[in-house]
Tab-separated table of C-alpha atoms in Angstrom:
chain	number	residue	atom	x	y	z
A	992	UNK	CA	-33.409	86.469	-47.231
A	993	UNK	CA	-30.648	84.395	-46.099
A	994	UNK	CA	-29.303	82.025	-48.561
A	995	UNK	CA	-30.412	78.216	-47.536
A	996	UNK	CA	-26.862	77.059	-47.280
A	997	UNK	CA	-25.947	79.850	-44.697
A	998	UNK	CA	-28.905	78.812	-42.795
A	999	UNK	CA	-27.679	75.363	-42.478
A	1000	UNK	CA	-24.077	76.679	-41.840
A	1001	UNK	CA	-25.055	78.866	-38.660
A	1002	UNK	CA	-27.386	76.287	-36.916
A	1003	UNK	CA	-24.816	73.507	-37.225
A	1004	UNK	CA	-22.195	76.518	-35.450
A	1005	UNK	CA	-24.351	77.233	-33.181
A	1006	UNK	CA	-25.541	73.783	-32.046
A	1007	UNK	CA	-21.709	72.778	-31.823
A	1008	UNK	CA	-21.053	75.697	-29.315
A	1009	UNK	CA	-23.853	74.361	-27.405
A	1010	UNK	CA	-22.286	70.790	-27.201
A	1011	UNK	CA	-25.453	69.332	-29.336
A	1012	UNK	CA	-23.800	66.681	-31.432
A	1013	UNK	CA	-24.453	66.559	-35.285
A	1014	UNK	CA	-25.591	63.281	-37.628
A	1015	UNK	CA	-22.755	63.494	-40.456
A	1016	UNK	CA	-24.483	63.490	-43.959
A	1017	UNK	CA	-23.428	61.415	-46.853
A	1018	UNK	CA	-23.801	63.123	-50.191
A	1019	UNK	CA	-26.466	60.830	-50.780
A	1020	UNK	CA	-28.477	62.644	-47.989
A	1021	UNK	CA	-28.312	59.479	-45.978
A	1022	UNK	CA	-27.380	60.070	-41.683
A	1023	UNK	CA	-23.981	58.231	-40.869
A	1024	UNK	CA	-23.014	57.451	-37.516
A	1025	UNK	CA	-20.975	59.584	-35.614
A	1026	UNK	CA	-17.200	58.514	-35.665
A	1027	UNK	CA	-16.606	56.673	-32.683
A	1028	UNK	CA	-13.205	57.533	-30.799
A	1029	UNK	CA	-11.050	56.092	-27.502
A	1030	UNK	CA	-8.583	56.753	-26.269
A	1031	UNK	CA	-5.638	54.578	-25.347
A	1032	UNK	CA	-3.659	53.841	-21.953
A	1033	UNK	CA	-0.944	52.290	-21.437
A	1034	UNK	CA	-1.181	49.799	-18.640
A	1035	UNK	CA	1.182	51.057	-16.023
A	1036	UNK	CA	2.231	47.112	-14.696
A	1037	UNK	CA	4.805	46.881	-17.301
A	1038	UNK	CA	6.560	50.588	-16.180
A	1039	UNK	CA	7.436	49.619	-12.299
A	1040	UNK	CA	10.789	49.414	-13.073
A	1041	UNK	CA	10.705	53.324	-13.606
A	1042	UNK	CA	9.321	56.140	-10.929
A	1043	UNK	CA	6.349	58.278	-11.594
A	1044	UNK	CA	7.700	61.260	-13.271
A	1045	UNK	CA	10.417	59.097	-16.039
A	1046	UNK	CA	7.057	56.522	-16.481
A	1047	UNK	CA	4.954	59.736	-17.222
A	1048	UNK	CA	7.660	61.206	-19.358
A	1049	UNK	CA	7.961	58.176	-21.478
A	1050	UNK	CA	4.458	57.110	-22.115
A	1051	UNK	CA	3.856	60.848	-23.375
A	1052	UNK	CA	6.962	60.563	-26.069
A	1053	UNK	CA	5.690	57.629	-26.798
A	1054	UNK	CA	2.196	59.120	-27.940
A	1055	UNK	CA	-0.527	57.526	-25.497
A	1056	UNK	CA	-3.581	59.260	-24.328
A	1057	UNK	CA	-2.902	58.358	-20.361
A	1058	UNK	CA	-1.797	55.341	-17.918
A	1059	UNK	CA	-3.944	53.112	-16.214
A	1060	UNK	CA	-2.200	53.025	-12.848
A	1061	UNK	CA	-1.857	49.952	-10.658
A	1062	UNK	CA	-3.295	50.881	-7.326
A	1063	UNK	CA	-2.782	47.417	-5.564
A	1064	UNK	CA	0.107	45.850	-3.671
A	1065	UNK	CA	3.212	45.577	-5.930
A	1066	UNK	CA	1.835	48.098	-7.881
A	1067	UNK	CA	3.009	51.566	-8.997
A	1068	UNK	CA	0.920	53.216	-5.766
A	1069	UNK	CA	0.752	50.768	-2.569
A	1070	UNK	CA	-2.769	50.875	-1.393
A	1071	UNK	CA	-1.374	51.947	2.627
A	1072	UNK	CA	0.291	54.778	0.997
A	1073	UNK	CA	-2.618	55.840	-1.425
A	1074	UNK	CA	-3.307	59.255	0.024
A	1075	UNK	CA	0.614	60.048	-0.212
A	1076	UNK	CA	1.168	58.537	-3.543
A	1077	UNK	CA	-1.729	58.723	-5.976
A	1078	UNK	CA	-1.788	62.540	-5.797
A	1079	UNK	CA	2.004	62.447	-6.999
A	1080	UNK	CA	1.357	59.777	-9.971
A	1081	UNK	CA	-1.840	61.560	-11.209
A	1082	UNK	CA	0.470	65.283	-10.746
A	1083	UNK	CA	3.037	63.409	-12.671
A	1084	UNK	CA	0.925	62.461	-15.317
A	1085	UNK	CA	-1.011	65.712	-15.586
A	1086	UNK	CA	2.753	67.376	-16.231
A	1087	UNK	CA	2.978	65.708	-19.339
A	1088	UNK	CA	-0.806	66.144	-20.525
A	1089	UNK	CA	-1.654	62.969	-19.727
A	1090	UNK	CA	-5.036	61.559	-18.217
A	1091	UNK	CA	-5.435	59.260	-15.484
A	1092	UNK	CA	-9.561	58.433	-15.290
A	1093	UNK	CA	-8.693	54.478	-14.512
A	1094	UNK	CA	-7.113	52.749	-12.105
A	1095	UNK	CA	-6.136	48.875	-11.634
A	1096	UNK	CA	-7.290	47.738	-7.813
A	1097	UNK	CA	-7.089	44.400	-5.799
A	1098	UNK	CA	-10.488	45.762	-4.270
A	1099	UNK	CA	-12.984	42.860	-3.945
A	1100	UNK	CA	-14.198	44.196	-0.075
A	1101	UNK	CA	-15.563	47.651	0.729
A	1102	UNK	CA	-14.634	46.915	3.900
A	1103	UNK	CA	-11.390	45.742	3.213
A	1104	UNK	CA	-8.591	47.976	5.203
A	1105	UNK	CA	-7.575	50.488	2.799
A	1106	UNK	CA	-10.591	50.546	0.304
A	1107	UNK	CA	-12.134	53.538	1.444
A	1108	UNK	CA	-8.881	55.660	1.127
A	1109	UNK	CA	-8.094	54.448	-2.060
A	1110	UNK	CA	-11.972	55.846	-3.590
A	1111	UNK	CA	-11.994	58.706	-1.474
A	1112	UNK	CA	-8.592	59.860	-2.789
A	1113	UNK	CA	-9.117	58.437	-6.538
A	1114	UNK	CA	-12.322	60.707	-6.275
A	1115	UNK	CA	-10.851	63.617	-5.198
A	1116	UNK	CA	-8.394	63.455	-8.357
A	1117	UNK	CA	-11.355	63.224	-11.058
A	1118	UNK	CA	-10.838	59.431	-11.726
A	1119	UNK	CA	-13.719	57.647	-12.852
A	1120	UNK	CA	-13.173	53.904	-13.387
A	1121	UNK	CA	-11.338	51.524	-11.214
A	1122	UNK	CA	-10.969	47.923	-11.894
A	1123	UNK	CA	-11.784	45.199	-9.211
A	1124	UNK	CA	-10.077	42.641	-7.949
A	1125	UNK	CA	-11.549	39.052	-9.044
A	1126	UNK	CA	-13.894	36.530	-6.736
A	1127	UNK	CA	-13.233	33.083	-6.537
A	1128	UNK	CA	-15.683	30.408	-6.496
A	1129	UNK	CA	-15.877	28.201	-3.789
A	1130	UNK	CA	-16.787	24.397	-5.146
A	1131	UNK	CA	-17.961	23.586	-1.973
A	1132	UNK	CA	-21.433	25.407	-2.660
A	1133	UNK	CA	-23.367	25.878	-6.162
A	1134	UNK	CA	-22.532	28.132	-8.890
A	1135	UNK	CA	-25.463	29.851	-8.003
A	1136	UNK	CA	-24.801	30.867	-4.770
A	1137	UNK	CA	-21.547	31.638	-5.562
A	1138	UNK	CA	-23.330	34.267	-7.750
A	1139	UNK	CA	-25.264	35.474	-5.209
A	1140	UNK	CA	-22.810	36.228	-2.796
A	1141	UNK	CA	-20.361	38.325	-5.225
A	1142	UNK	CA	-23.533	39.885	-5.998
A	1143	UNK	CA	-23.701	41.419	-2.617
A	1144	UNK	CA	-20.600	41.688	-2.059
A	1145	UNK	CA	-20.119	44.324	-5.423
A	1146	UNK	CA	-23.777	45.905	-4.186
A	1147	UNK	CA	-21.572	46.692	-0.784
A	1148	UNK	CA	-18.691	47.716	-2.925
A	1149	UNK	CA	-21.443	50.024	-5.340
A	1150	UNK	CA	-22.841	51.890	-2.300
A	1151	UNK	CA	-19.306	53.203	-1.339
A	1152	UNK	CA	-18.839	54.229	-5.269
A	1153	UNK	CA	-22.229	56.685	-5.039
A	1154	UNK	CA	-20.916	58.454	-2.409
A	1155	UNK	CA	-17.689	58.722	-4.252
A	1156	UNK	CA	-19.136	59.043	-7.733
A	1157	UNK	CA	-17.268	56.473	-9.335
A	1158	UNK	CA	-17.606	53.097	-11.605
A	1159	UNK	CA	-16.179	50.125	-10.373
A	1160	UNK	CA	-15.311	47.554	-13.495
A	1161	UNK	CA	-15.093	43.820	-13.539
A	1162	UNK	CA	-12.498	42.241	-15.516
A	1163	UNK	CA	-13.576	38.948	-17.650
A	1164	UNK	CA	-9.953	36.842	-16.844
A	1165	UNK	CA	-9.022	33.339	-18.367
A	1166	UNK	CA	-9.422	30.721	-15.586
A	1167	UNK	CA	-11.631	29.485	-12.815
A	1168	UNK	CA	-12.635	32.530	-11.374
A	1169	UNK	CA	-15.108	34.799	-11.685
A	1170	UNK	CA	-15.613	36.645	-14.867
A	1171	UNK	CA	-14.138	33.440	-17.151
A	1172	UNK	CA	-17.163	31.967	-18.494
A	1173	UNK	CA	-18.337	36.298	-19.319
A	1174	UNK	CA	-21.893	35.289	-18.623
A	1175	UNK	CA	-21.796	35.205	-15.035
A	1176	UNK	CA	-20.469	38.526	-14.858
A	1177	UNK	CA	-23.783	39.475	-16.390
A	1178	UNK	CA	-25.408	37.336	-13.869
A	1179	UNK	CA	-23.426	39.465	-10.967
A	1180	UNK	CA	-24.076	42.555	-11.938
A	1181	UNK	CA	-27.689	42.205	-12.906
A	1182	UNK	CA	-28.319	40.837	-9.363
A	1183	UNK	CA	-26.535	43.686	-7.525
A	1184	UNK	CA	-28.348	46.407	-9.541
A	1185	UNK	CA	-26.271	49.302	-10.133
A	1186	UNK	CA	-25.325	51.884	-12.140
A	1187	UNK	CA	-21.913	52.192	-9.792
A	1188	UNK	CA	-20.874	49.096	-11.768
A	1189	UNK	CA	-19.833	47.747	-15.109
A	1190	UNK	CA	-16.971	45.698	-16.896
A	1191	UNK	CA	-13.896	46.236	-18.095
A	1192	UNK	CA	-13.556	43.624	-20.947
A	1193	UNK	CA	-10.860	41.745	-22.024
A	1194	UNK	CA	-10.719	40.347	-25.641
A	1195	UNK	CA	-8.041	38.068	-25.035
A	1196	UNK	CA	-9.405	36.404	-21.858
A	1197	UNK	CA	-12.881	36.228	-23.612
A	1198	UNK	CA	-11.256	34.465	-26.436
A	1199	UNK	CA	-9.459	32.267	-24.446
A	1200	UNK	CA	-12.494	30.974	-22.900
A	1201	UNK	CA	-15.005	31.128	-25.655
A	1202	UNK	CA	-12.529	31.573	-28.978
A	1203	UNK	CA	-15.837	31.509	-31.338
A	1204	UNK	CA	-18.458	32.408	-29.183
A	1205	UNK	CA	-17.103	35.486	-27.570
A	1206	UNK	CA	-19.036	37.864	-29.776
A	1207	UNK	CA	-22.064	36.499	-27.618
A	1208	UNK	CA	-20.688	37.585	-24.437
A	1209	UNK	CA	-19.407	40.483	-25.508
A	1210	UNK	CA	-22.670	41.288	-26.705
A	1211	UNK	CA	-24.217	40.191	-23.890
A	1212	UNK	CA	-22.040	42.604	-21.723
A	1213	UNK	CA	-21.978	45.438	-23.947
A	1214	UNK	CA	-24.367	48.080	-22.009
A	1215	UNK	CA	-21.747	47.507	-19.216
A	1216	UNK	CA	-18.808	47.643	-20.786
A	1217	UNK	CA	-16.835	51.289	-19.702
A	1218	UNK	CA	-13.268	50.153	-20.400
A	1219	UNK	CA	-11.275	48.205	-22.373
A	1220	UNK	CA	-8.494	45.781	-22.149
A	1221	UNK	CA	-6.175	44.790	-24.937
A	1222	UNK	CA	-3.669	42.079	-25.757
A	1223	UNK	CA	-3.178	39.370	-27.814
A	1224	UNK	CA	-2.477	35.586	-27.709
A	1225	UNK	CA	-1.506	32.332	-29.781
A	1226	UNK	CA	-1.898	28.442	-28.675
A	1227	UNK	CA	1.200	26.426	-28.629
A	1228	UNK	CA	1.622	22.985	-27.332
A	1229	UNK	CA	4.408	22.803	-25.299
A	1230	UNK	CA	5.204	18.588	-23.696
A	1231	UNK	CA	1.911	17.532	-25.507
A	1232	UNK	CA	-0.046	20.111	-23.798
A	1233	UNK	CA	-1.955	23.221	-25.042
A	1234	UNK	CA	-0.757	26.378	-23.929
A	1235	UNK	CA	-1.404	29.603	-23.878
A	1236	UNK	CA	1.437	32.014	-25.374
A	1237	UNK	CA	0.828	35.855	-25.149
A	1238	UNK	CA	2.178	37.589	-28.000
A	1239	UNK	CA	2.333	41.389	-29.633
A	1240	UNK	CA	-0.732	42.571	-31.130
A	1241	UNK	CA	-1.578	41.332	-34.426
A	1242	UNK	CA	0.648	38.515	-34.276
A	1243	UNK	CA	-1.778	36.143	-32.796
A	1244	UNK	CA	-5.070	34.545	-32.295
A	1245	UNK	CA	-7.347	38.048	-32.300
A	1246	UNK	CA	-8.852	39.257	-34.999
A	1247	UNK	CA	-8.961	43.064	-34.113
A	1248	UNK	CA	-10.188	44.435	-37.246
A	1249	UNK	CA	-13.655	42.136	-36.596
A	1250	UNK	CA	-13.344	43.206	-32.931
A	1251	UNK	CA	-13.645	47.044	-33.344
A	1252	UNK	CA	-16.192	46.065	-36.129
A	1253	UNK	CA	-18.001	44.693	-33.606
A	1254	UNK	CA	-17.461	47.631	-30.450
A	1255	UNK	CA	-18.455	50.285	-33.361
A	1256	UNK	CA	-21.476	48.181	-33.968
A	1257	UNK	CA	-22.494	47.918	-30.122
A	1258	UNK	CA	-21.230	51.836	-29.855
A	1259	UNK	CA	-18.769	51.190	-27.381
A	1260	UNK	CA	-16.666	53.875	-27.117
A	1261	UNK	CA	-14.967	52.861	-24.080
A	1262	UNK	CA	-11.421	53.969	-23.391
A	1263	UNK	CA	-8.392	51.400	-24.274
A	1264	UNK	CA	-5.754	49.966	-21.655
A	1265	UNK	CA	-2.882	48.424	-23.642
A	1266	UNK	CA	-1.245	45.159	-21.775
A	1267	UNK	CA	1.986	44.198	-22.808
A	1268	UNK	CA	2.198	40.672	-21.071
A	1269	UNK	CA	4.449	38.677	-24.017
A	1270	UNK	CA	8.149	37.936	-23.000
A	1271	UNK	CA	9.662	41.938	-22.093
A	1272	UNK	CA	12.774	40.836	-19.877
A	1273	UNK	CA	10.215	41.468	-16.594
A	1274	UNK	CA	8.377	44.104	-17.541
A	1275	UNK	CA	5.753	41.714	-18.481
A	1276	UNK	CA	4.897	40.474	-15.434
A	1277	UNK	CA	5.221	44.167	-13.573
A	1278	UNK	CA	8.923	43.602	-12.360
A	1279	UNK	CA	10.658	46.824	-10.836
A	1280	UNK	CA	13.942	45.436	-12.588
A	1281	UNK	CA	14.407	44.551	-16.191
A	1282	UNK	CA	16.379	42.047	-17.804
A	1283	UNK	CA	16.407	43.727	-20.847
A	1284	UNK	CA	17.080	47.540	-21.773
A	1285	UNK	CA	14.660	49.445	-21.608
A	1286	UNK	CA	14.590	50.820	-24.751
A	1287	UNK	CA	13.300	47.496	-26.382
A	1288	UNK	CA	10.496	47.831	-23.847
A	1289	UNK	CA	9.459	50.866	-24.918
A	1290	UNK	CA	9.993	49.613	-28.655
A	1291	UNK	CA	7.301	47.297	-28.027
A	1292	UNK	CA	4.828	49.786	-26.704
A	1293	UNK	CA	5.355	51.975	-29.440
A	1294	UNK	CA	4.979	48.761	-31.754
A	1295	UNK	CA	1.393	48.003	-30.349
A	1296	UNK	CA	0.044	51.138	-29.934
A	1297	UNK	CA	0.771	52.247	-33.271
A	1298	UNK	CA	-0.517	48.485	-34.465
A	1299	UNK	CA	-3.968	49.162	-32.455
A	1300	UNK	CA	-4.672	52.908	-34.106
A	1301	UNK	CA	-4.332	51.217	-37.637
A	1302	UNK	CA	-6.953	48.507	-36.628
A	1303	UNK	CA	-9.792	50.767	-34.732
């Protein structure tokens, strides 16, 4: 007879080579949840002042899972030259063990001139996620339909993803567009009625906009939610007005420790893109020349990224 403890020791090998994942058991016998684990980008808008194999080179020294290219104009691959380019960044990339399953888009059209090419080829490279551009509301007609129309325009936009197999995200942004009060996203994407879209969610924005009631949204968005933006943010008043400041992670207004409390809770285990939008000599704001040397840039990015794997 085989010994109890053997028994339990071959079916738990044997459902792991079969991909069947395990409860973990606390020695009191109770089931804990499974560990939840992302992985982390780093947001290529703050490396156009370096070239696709250097960029690749440095975010793998400095210990990131993959880059979230910009696929939009100014960005690292110019949407006209997508079918050239795109291919080289994600090659690039792939050199250096790197993954590349989002991109950053201006795409708010699916008939827009170069949207087609720019699914077609992200599909043919195993990307999954792309983020959209953002709608703007026109005062001139209700909130409502407002609503309804970005509705069909992203139902448009989610036929084009089934043929190409791929998720189209919405980014919640501090403002007066689209996506800044979070709920109406919800109301969007509920209308157009797709598994072909989601949200890429933005802690900072959402805070921004709703700095105690953002656990509501983000609940609210949760079973949409596929990727992740991060960066942090303090207020300052600057001339008697309130502004916002961006700032490192952990030195401002975000509480990350109660925010991954909150994504383990939901089990969102969507993967991380890193922003790095506080004062970098240009880098910040996606410059292809730097004020600064570019070691302190990368300083920074090491800075956060190790800051964000002690909080998750």
């Amino acid at each position: 007879m085989m010994h109890r403890r053997k028994v339990l020791k071959t079916g738990l090998g044997i459902a792991a080579m079969a991909g069947i994942s395990q409860p973990v058991m606390s020695l009191a016998g109770r089931v804990l949840p499974k560990p939840i684990t992302r992985k982390i980008y780093l947001f290529s808008k703050h490396l156009h002042w370096v070239g696709y194999d250097e960029m690749s080179s440095m975010v793998s020294d400095l210990g990131y899972d993959g880059i979230d290219l910009t696929v939009r104009p100014k960005g690292h691959v110019q949407p006209q030259h997508v079918v050239r380019d795109l291919p080289r960044a994600v090659e690039a990339a792939d050199k250096q063990g790197l993954e590349v399953k989002m991109i950053t888009t201006a795409i708010t059209d699916a008939s827009e001139q170069h949207t087609e090419n720019i699914l077609s080829t992200a599909s043919n490279l195993g990307i999954k996620f792309y983020r959209l551009g953002w709608f703007k509301y026109d005062l001139s007609i209700s909130i409502s339909e407002n609503i309804r129309q970005f509705s069909i325009a992203m139902a448009k936009i989610a036929e084009l993803n089934a043929r190409y197999n791929l998720i189209a995200d919405y980014q919640n942004h501090a403002g007066t567009s689209a996506g800044s009060p979070v709920w109406d996203v919800h109301e969007i994407l509920k209308l157009a009625n797709s598994p072909y879209l989601g949200v890429q969610y933005d802690i900072r924005h959402a805070m921004v906009e709703g700095m105690n009631s953002w656990p509501l949204g983000l609940r609210l968005l949760a079973p949409h939610i596929h990727t992740l933006d991060i960066k942090d943010f303090e207020w300052t008043k600057q001339d008697g007005k309130w502004m916002v400041q961006n700032v490192p992670l952990g030195q401002g207004a975000v509480d990350f420790r109660v925010f991954f409390k909150l994504l383990n809770e939901l089990a969102i285990a969507a993967p991380i893109s890193i922003h790095f939008e506080y004062p970098l000599g240009g880098a910040d704001h996606g410059n292809t020349q730097i004020s600064i040397p570019g070691s302190q840039v990368l300083k920074a990015m090491a800075d956060d990224l190790s800051y964000i794997k002690s909080v998750m």
